[in-house]
Short mmCIF file of C-alpha atoms in Angstrom, two decimals:
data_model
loop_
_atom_site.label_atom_id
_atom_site.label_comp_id
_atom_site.label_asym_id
_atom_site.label_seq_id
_atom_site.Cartn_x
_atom_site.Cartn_y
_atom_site.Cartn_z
CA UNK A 1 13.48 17.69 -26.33
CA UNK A 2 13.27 16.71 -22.40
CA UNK A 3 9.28 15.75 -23.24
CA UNK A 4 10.24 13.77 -26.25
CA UNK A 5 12.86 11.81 -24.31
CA UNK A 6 10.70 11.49 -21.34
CA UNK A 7 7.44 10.12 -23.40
CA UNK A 8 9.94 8.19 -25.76
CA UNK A 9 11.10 6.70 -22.60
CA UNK A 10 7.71 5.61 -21.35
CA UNK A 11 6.72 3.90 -24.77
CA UNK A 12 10.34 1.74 -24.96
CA UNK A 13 9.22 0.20 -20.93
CA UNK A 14 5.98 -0.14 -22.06
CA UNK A 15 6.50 -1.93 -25.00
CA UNK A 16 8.98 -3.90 -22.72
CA UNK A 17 6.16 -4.91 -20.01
CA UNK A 18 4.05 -5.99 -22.71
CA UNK A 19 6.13 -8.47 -24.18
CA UNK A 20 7.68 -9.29 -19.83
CA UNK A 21 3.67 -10.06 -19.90
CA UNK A 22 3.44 -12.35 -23.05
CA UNK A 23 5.75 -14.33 -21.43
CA UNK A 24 3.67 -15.66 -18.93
CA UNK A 25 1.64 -17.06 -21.62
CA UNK A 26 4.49 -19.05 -22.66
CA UNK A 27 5.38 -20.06 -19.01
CA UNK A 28 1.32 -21.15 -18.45
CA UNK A 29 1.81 -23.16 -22.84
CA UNK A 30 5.29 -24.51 -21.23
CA UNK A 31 3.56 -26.29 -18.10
CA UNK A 32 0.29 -27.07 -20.01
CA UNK A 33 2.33 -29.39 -22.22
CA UNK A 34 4.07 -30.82 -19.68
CA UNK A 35 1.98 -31.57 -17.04
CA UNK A 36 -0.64 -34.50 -17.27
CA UNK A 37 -4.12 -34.22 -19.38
CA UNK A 38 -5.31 -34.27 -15.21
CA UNK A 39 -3.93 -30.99 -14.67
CA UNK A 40 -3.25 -28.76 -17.76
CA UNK A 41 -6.40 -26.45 -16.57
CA UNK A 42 -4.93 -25.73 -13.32
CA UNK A 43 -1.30 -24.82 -14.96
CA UNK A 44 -3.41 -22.09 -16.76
CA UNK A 45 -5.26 -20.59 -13.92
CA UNK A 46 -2.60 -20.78 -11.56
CA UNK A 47 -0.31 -19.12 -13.59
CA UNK A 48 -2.93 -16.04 -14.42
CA UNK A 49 -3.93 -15.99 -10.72
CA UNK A 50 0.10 -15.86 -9.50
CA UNK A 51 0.33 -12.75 -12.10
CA UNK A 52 -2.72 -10.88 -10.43
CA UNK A 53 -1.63 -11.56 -7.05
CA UNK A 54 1.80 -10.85 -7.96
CA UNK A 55 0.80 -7.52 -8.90
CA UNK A 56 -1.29 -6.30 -6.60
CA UNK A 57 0.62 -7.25 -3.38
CA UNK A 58 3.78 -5.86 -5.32
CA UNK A 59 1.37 -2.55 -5.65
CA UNK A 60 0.60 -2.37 -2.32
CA UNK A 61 3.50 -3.13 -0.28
CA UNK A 62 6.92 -4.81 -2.75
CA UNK A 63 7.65 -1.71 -4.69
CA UNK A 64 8.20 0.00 -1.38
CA UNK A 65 10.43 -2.73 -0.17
CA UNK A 66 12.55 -2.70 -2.85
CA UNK A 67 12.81 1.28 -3.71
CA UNK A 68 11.14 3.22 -0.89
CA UNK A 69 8.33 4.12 -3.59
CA UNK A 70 4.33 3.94 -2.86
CA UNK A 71 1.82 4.93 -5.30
CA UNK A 72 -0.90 5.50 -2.51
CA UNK A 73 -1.07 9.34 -4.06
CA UNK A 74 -3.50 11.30 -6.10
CA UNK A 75 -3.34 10.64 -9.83
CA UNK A 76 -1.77 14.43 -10.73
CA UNK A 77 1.66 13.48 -8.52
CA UNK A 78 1.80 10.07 -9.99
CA UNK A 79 2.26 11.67 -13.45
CA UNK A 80 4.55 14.01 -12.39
CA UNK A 81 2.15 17.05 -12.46
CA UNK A 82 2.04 17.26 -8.54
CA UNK A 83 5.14 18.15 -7.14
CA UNK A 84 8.55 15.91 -6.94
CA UNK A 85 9.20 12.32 -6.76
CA UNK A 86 7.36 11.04 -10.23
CA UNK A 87 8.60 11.60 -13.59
CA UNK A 88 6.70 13.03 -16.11
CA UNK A 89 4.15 11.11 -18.20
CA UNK A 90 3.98 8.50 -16.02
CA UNK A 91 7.37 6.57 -16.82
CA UNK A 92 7.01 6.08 -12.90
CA UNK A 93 4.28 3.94 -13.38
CA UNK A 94 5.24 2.33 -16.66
CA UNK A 95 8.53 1.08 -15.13
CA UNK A 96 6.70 -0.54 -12.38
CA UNK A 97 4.74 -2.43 -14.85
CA UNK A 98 7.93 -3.30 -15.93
CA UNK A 99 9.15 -4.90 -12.96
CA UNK A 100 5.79 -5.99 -11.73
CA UNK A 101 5.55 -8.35 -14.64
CA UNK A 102 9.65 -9.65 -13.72
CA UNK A 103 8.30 -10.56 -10.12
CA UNK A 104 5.57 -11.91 -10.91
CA UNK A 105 7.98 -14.67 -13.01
CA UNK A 106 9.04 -16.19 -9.59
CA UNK A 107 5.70 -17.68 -8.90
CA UNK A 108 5.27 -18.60 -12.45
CA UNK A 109 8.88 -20.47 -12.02
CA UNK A 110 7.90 -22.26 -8.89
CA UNK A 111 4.49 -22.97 -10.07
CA UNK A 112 5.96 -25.34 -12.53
CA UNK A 113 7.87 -27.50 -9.68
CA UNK A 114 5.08 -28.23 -7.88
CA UNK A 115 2.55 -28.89 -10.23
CA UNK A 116 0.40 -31.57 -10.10
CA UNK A 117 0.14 -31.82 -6.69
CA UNK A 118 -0.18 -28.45 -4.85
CA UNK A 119 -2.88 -27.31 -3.80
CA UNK A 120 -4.49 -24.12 -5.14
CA UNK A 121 -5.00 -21.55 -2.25
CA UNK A 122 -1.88 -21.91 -0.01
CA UNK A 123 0.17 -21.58 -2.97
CA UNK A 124 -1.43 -17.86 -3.48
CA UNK A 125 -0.83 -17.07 0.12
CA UNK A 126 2.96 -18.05 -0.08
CA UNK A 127 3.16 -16.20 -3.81
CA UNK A 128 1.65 -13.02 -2.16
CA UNK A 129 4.30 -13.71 0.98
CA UNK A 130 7.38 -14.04 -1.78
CA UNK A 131 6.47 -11.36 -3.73
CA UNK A 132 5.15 -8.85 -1.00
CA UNK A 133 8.44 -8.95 1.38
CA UNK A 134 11.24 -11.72 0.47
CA UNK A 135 11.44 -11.07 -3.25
CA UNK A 136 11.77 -7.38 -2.62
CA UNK A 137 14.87 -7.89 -0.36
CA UNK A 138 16.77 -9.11 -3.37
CA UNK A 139 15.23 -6.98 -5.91
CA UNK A 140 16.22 -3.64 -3.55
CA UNK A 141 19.81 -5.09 -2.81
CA UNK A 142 20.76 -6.03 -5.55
CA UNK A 143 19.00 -4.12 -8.31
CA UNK A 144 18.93 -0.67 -6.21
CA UNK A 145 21.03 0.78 -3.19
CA UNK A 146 18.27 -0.27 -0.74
CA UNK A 147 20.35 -1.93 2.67
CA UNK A 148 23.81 -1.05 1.86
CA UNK A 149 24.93 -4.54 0.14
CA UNK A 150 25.85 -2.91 -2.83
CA UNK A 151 27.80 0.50 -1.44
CA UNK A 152 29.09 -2.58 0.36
CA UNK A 153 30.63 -4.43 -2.99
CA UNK A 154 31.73 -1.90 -4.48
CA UNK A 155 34.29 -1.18 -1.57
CA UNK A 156 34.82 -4.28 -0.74
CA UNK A 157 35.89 -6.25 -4.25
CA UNK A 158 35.65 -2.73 -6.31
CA UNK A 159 32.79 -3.29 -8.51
CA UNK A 160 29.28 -3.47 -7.55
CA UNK A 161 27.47 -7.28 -8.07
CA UNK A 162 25.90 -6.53 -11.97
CA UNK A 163 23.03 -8.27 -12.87
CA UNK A 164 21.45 -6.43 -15.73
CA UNK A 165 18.56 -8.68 -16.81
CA UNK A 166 17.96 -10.90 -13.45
CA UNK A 167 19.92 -14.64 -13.75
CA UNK A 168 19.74 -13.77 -10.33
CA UNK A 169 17.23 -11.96 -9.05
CA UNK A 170 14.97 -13.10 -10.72
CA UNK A 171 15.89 -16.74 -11.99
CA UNK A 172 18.20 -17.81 -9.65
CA UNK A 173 16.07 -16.10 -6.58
CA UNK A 174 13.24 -18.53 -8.01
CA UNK A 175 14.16 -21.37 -8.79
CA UNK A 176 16.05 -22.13 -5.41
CA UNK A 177 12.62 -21.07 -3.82
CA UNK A 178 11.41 -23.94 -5.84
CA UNK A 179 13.53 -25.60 -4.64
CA UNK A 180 12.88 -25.30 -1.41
CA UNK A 181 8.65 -25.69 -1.80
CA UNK A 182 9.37 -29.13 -3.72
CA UNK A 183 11.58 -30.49 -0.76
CA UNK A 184 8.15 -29.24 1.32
CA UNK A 185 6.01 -30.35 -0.87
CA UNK A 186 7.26 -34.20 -1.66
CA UNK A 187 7.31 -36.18 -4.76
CA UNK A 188 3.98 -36.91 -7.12
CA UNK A 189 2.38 -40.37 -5.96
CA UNK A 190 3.84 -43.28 -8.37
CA UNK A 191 6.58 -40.95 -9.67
CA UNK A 192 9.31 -43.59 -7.98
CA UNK A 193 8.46 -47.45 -7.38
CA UNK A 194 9.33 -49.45 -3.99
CA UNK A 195 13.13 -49.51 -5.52
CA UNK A 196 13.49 -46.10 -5.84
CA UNK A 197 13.69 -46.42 -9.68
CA UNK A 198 11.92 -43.85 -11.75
CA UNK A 199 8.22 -44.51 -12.99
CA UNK A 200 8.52 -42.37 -16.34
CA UNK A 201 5.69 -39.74 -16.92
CA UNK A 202 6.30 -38.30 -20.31
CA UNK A 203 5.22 -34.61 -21.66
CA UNK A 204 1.42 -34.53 -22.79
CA UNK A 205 2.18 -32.43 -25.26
CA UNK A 206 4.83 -32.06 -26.91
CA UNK A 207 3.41 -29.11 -29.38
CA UNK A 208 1.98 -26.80 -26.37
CA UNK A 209 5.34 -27.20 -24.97
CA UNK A 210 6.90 -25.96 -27.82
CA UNK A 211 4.81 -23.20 -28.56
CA UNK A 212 5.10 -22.21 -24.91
CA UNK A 213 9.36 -21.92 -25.14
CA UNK A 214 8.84 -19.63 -28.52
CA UNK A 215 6.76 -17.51 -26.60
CA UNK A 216 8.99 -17.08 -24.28
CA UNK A 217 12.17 -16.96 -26.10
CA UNK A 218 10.64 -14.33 -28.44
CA UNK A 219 9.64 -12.27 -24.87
CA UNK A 220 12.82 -12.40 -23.23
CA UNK A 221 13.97 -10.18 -26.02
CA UNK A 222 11.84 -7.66 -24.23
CA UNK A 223 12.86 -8.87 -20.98
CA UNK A 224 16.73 -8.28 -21.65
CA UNK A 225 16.97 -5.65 -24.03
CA UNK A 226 14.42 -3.54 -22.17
CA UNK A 227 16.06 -4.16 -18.79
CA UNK A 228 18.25 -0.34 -19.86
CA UNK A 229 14.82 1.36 -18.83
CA UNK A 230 15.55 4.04 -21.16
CA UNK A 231 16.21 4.61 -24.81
CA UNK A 232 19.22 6.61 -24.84
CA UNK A 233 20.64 3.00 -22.44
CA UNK A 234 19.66 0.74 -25.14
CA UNK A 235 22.41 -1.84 -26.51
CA UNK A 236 22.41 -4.06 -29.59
CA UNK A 237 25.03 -5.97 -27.97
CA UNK A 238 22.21 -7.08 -25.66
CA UNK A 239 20.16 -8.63 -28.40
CA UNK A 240 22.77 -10.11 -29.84
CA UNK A 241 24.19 -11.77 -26.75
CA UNK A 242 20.41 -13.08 -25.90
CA UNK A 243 20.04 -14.44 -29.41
CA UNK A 244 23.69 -16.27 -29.51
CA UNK A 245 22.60 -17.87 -25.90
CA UNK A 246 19.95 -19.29 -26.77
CA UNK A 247 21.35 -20.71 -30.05
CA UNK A 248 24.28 -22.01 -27.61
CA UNK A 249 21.53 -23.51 -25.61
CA UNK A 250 19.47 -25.08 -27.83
CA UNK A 251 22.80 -26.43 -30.17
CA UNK A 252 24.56 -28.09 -26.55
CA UNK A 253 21.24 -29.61 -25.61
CA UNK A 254 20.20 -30.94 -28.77
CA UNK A 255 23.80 -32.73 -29.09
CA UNK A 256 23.83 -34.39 -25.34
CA UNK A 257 19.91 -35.20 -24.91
CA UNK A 258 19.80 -36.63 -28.71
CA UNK A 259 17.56 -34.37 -29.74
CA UNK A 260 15.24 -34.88 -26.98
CA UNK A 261 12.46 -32.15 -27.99
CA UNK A 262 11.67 -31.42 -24.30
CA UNK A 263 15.05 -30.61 -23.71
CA UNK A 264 16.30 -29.43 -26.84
CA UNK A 265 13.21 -26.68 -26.19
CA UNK A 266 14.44 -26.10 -22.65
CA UNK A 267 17.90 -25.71 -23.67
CA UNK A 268 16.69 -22.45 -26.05
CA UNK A 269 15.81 -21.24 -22.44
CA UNK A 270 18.05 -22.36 -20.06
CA UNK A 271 20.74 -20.26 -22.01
CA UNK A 272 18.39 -17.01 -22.18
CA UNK A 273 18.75 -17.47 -18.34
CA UNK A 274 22.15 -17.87 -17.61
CA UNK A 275 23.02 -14.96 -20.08
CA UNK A 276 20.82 -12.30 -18.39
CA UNK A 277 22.99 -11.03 -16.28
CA UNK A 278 26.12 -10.01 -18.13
CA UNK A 279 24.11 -9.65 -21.80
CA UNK A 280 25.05 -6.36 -21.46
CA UNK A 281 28.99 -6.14 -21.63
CA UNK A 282 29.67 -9.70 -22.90
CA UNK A 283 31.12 -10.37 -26.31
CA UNK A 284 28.99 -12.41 -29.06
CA UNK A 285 31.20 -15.04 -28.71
CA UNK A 286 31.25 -15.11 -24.09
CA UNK A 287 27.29 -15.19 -24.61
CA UNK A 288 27.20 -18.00 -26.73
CA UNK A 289 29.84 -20.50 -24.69
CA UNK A 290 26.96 -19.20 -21.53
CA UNK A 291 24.23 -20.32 -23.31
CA UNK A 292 26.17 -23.65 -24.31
CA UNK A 293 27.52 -24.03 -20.75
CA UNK A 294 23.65 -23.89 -19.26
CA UNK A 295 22.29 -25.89 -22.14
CA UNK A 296 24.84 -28.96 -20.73
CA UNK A 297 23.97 -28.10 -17.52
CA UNK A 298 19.98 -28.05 -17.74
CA UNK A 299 19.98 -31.54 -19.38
CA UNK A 300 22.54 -33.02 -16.56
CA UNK A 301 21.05 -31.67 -13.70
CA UNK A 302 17.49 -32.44 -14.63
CA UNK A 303 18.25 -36.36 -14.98
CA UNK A 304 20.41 -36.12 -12.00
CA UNK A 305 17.02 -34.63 -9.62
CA UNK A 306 15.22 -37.09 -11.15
CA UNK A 307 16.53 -40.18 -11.39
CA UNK A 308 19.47 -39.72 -8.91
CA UNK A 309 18.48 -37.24 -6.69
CA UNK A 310 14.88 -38.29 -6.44
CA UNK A 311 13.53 -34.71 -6.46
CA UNK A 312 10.33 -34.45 -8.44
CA UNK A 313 10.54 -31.31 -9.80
CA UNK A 314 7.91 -31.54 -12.91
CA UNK A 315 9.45 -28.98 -15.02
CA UNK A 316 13.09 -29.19 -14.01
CA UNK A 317 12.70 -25.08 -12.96
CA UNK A 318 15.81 -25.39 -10.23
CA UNK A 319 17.44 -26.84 -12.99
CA UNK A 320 16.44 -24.59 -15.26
CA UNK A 321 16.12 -21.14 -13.39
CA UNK A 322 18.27 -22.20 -10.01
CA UNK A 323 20.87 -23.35 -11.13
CA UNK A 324 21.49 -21.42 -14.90
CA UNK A 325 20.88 -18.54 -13.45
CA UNK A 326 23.30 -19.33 -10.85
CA UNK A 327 25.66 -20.38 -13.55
CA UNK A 328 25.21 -16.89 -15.59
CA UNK A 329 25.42 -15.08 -12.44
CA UNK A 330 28.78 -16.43 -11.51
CA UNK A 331 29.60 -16.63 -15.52
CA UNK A 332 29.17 -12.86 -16.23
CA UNK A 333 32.10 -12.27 -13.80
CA UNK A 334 34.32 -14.10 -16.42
CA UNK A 335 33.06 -13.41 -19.28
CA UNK A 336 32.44 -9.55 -18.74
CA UNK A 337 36.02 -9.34 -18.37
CA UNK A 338 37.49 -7.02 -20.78
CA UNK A 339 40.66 -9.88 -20.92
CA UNK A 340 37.98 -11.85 -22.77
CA UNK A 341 36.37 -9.66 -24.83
CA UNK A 342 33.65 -8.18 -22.59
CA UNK A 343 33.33 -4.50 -21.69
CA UNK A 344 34.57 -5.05 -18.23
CA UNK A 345 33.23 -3.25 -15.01
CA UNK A 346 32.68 -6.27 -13.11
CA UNK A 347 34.15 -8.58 -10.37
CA UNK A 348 34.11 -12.28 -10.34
CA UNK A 349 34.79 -11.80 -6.25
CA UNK A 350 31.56 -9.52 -5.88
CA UNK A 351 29.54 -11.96 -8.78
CA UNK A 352 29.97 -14.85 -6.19
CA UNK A 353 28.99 -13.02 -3.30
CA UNK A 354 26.48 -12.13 -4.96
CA UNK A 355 24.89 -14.85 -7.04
CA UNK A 356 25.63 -17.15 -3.82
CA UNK A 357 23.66 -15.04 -1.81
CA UNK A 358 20.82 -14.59 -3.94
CA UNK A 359 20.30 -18.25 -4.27
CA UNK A 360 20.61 -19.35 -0.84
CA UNK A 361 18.14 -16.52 0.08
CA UNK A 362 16.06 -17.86 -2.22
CA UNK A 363 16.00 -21.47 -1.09
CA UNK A 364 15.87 -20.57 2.72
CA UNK A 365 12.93 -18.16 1.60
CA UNK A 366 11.26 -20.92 -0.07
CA UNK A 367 11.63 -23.82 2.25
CA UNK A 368 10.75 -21.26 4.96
CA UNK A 369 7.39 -19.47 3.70
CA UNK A 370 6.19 -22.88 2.35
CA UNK A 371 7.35 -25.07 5.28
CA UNK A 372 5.10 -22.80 7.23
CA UNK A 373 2.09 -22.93 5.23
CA UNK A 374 2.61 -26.84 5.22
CA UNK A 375 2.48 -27.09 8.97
CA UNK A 376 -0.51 -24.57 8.74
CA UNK A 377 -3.14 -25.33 6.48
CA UNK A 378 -1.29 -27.53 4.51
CA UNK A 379 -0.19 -27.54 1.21
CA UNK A 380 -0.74 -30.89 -0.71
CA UNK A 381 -3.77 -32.53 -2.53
CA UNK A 382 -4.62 -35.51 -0.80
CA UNK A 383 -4.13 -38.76 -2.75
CA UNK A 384 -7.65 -38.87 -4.01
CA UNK A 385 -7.60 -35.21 -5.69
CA UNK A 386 -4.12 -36.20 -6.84
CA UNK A 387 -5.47 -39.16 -8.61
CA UNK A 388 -8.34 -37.66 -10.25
CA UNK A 389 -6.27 -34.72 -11.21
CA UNK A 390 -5.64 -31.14 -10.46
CA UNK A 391 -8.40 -30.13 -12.99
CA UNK A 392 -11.78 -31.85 -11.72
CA UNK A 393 -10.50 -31.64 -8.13
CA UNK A 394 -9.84 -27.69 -7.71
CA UNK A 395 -11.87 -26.62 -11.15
CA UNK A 396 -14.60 -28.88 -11.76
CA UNK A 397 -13.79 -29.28 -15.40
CA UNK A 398 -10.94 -30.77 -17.78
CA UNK A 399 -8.80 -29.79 -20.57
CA UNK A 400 -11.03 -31.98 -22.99
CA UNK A 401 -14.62 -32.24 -20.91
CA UNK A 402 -16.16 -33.53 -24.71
CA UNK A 403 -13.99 -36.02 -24.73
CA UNK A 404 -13.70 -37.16 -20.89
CA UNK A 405 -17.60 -36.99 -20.45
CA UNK A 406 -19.13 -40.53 -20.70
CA UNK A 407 -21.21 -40.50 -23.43
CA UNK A 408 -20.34 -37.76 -25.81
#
C-alpha cells in the first residue's frame, strides 16, 4: 500500500508539472499577441530561454535556498534506494519539477513588462540572479520553515501566513519585481508624446492572445489543484474555487472594460491569481467575489500605469500579477474565515505581514538586481534596435520573413 501511495504520489506532481509547464506556452501565445509584429520572435525565445535558465540555476543552487535540499548525489539516493533523505520513486525529484516550473513563472511574468525593449542577455543574467538566490528567500519563508518567519507568525498573530497556490510567492513576488525592472528599464520610445498623453499601441493579435490566456487558464488547474503535492491532500473545493475566479474575473472585466477582448481575456487571469492563495479553504461563493474583486482591479490599475501613471508596462503584469496577487494574498485572510464560509485556519494580521512583505521584497529585489545590471552592462536596446524591432535586432529573422522580405 505505502508503494502504491508513494508512486501514485509521483504520477499526481507529475502530471501537475506538466500542465505548470504548458503554461509557459500560454505566457510566451499571451506576449506574442501583444507585443508588436517587431518583436513577437523574441517573446518566444525569451520566454523558453527564462524556463531553461530558470531551471538549471534553480538545480544547482535555489532548491537549496529554499529547502536545504541538493541533488549533487548519485542516482540510487536520489530515488530513495541509497540511504535517507529522498523518497521513494523519485517523488523527490518529481516535486522539484513541480516547483521548478512555478519559479520559472517569475521571469516569464517580468518578461512581459519589459518587452520590446530589453535587451536579450542581461535579462538572463538577472533571471538566473532572481531565481538562483532572491526568489528562494520567499519561496523557503514562506512556503517552508526555512529562516524562522513562519515559526515566527504563527506565535505572533496565531496562524502561520497560508499561501497554498502562490498569489504571493509567486505572483505577487513577480510582478513587483517587474515592477521594479520597468522603473529601470524606462518607457518604449513614442509610447507618450511631448504632452505626456498616451500614443496608443494596440494588441497585434488579438487571436494569439487569446489562445495564450486558455492555455493558461486550462494550466492553472494544474497549478492550484496540484499545489496539495499528494493525492490523499487533494481538494475539489480547489477546482471549484479556481474555476468560480476566473468566471468572477472574466464576468467584472467584461462589464467595466466593455468587453474589451484584451481585458476581458486578462480578467479570466487576473482572478486565477488573486484566488491562489486561499483556493483551498474558501467557499464557492468567497472565490468568486476574489476573482470579481481582481477582475475590477486589473482593468483600473492597468489604465491608471498607463495613461496616469506613465509606467509602460506592455502587458500590465504588476497589474496583473503585483497587484492581484497582492489583493488575493490579503483577500484569503477574509475570505478563509470560517465567519464567511471558508474553512478557517488563517489570520488576516499574519496575511498582511505577509503578502506586504512578499511584495516589497519583490520590488526592492527587482529594482535592485536590474538597477545593477543597468549601471553594468546595461540593459536597454538602443533606439535603432528598438526601431527595427526586437526580432531582426537580437534574432536576425521576423515573425513573417515571407512577407517582410522585399520581393517575395
Amino acid at each position: 500500500m505505502d508503494a502504491a501511495k508513494t508512486g501514485g504520489d509521483v504520477l499526481f506532481v507529475l502530471i501537475g508539472a506538466v500542465m505548470v509547464l504548458a503554461m509557459h506556452c500560454g505566457f510566451a501565445l499571451l506576449e506574442v499577441g501583444t507585443v508588436r509584429r517587431k518583436n513577437q520572435v523574441n517573446a518566444l525565445v525569451k520566454i523558453l530561454s527564462d524556463f531553461a535558465v530558470s531551471t538549471l540555476v534553480y538545480f544547482v543552487v535555489g532548491y537549496s535556498v529554499a529547502y536545504g535540499v541538493d541533488f549533487l548525489v548519485d542516482a540510487k539516493t536520489l530515488v530513495g534506494k541509497g540511504g535517507p533523505g529522498f523518497a521513494a520513486y523519485g517523488y523527490d525529484l518529481v516535486k522539484f519539477f513541480f516547483l521548478a516550473t512555478f519559479a520559472a513563472a517569475v521571469p516569464a511574468i517580468v518578461s512581459g513588462g519589459i518587452a520590446e525593449r530589453a535587451k536579450f542577455w542581461p535579462q538572463l543574467a538577472a533571471t538566473a540572479a532572481l531565481i538562483g538566490l532572491f526568489y528562494p528567500l520567499v519561496e523557503g519563508s514562506l512556503w517552508g520553515t526555512r529562516f524562522g518567519l513562519q515559526a515566527w507568525m504563527t506565535a505572533t498573530f496565531g496562524q502561520p501566513f497560508h499561501d497554498f497556490a502562490g498569489s504571493v510567492v509567486v505572483h505577487a513576488f513577480g510582478g513587483w519585481v517587474a515592477l521594479g525592472a520597468v522603473l529601470n528599464l524606462g518607457n518604449r520610445r513614442g509610447r507618450y508624446r511631448a504632452n505626456g498623453s498616451l500614443i496608443a499601441i494596440p494588441p497585434s493579435n488579438i487571436p494569439f492572445l487569446a489562445l495564450g490566456a486558455w492555455v493558461l487558464c486550462v494550466g492553472w488547474f494544474g497549478f492550484n489543484v496540484m499545489s496539495a503535492q499528494t493525492l490523499d491532500g487533494v481538494s475539489g473545493l480547489v477546482a471549484l474555487n479556481s474555476l468560480m475566479a476566473m468566471v468572477g474575473g472574466i464576468i467584472t472585466s467584461l462589464l467595466i472594460s466593455r468587453t474589451d477582448p484584451g481585458f476581458v481575456h486578462n480578467g479570466a487571469l487576473a482572478g486565477l491569481v488573486a484566488v491562489c492563495a486561499g483556493s483551498d479553504i474558501m467557499h464557492p461563493l468567497g472565490a468568486l467575489a476574489v476573482g470579481g474583486i481582481a477582475g475590477l482591479l486589473f482593468v483600473w490599475a492597468f489604465n491608471k500605469c498607463q495613461i496616469n501613471w506613465k509606467i509602460d508596462d506592455v502587458l500590465g503584469v504588476w497589474p496583473l500579477h503585483g497587484l492581484c496577487g497582492l489583493t488575493g494574498g490579503l483577500l484569503a485572510g477574509v475570505f478563509g474565515q470560517e465567519t464567511l464560509g471558508g474553512l478557517g485556519g488563517v489570520s488576516l494580521a499574519a496575511q498582511t505581514v505577509g503578502t506586504l512583505g512578499g511584495a516589497l521584497f519583490g520590488l526592492a529585489a527587482g529594482y535592485a538586481v536590474y538597477g545593477v545590471l543597468k549601471r553594468t552592462v546595461g540593459i536597454r536596446l538602443d533606439p535603432e534596435q528598438e526601431y527595427k524591432g526586437a526580432d531582426l535586432s537580437l534574432h536576425h529573422i521576423t515573425a513573417y520573413p515571407e512577407e517582410d522580405a522585399p520581393g517575395m
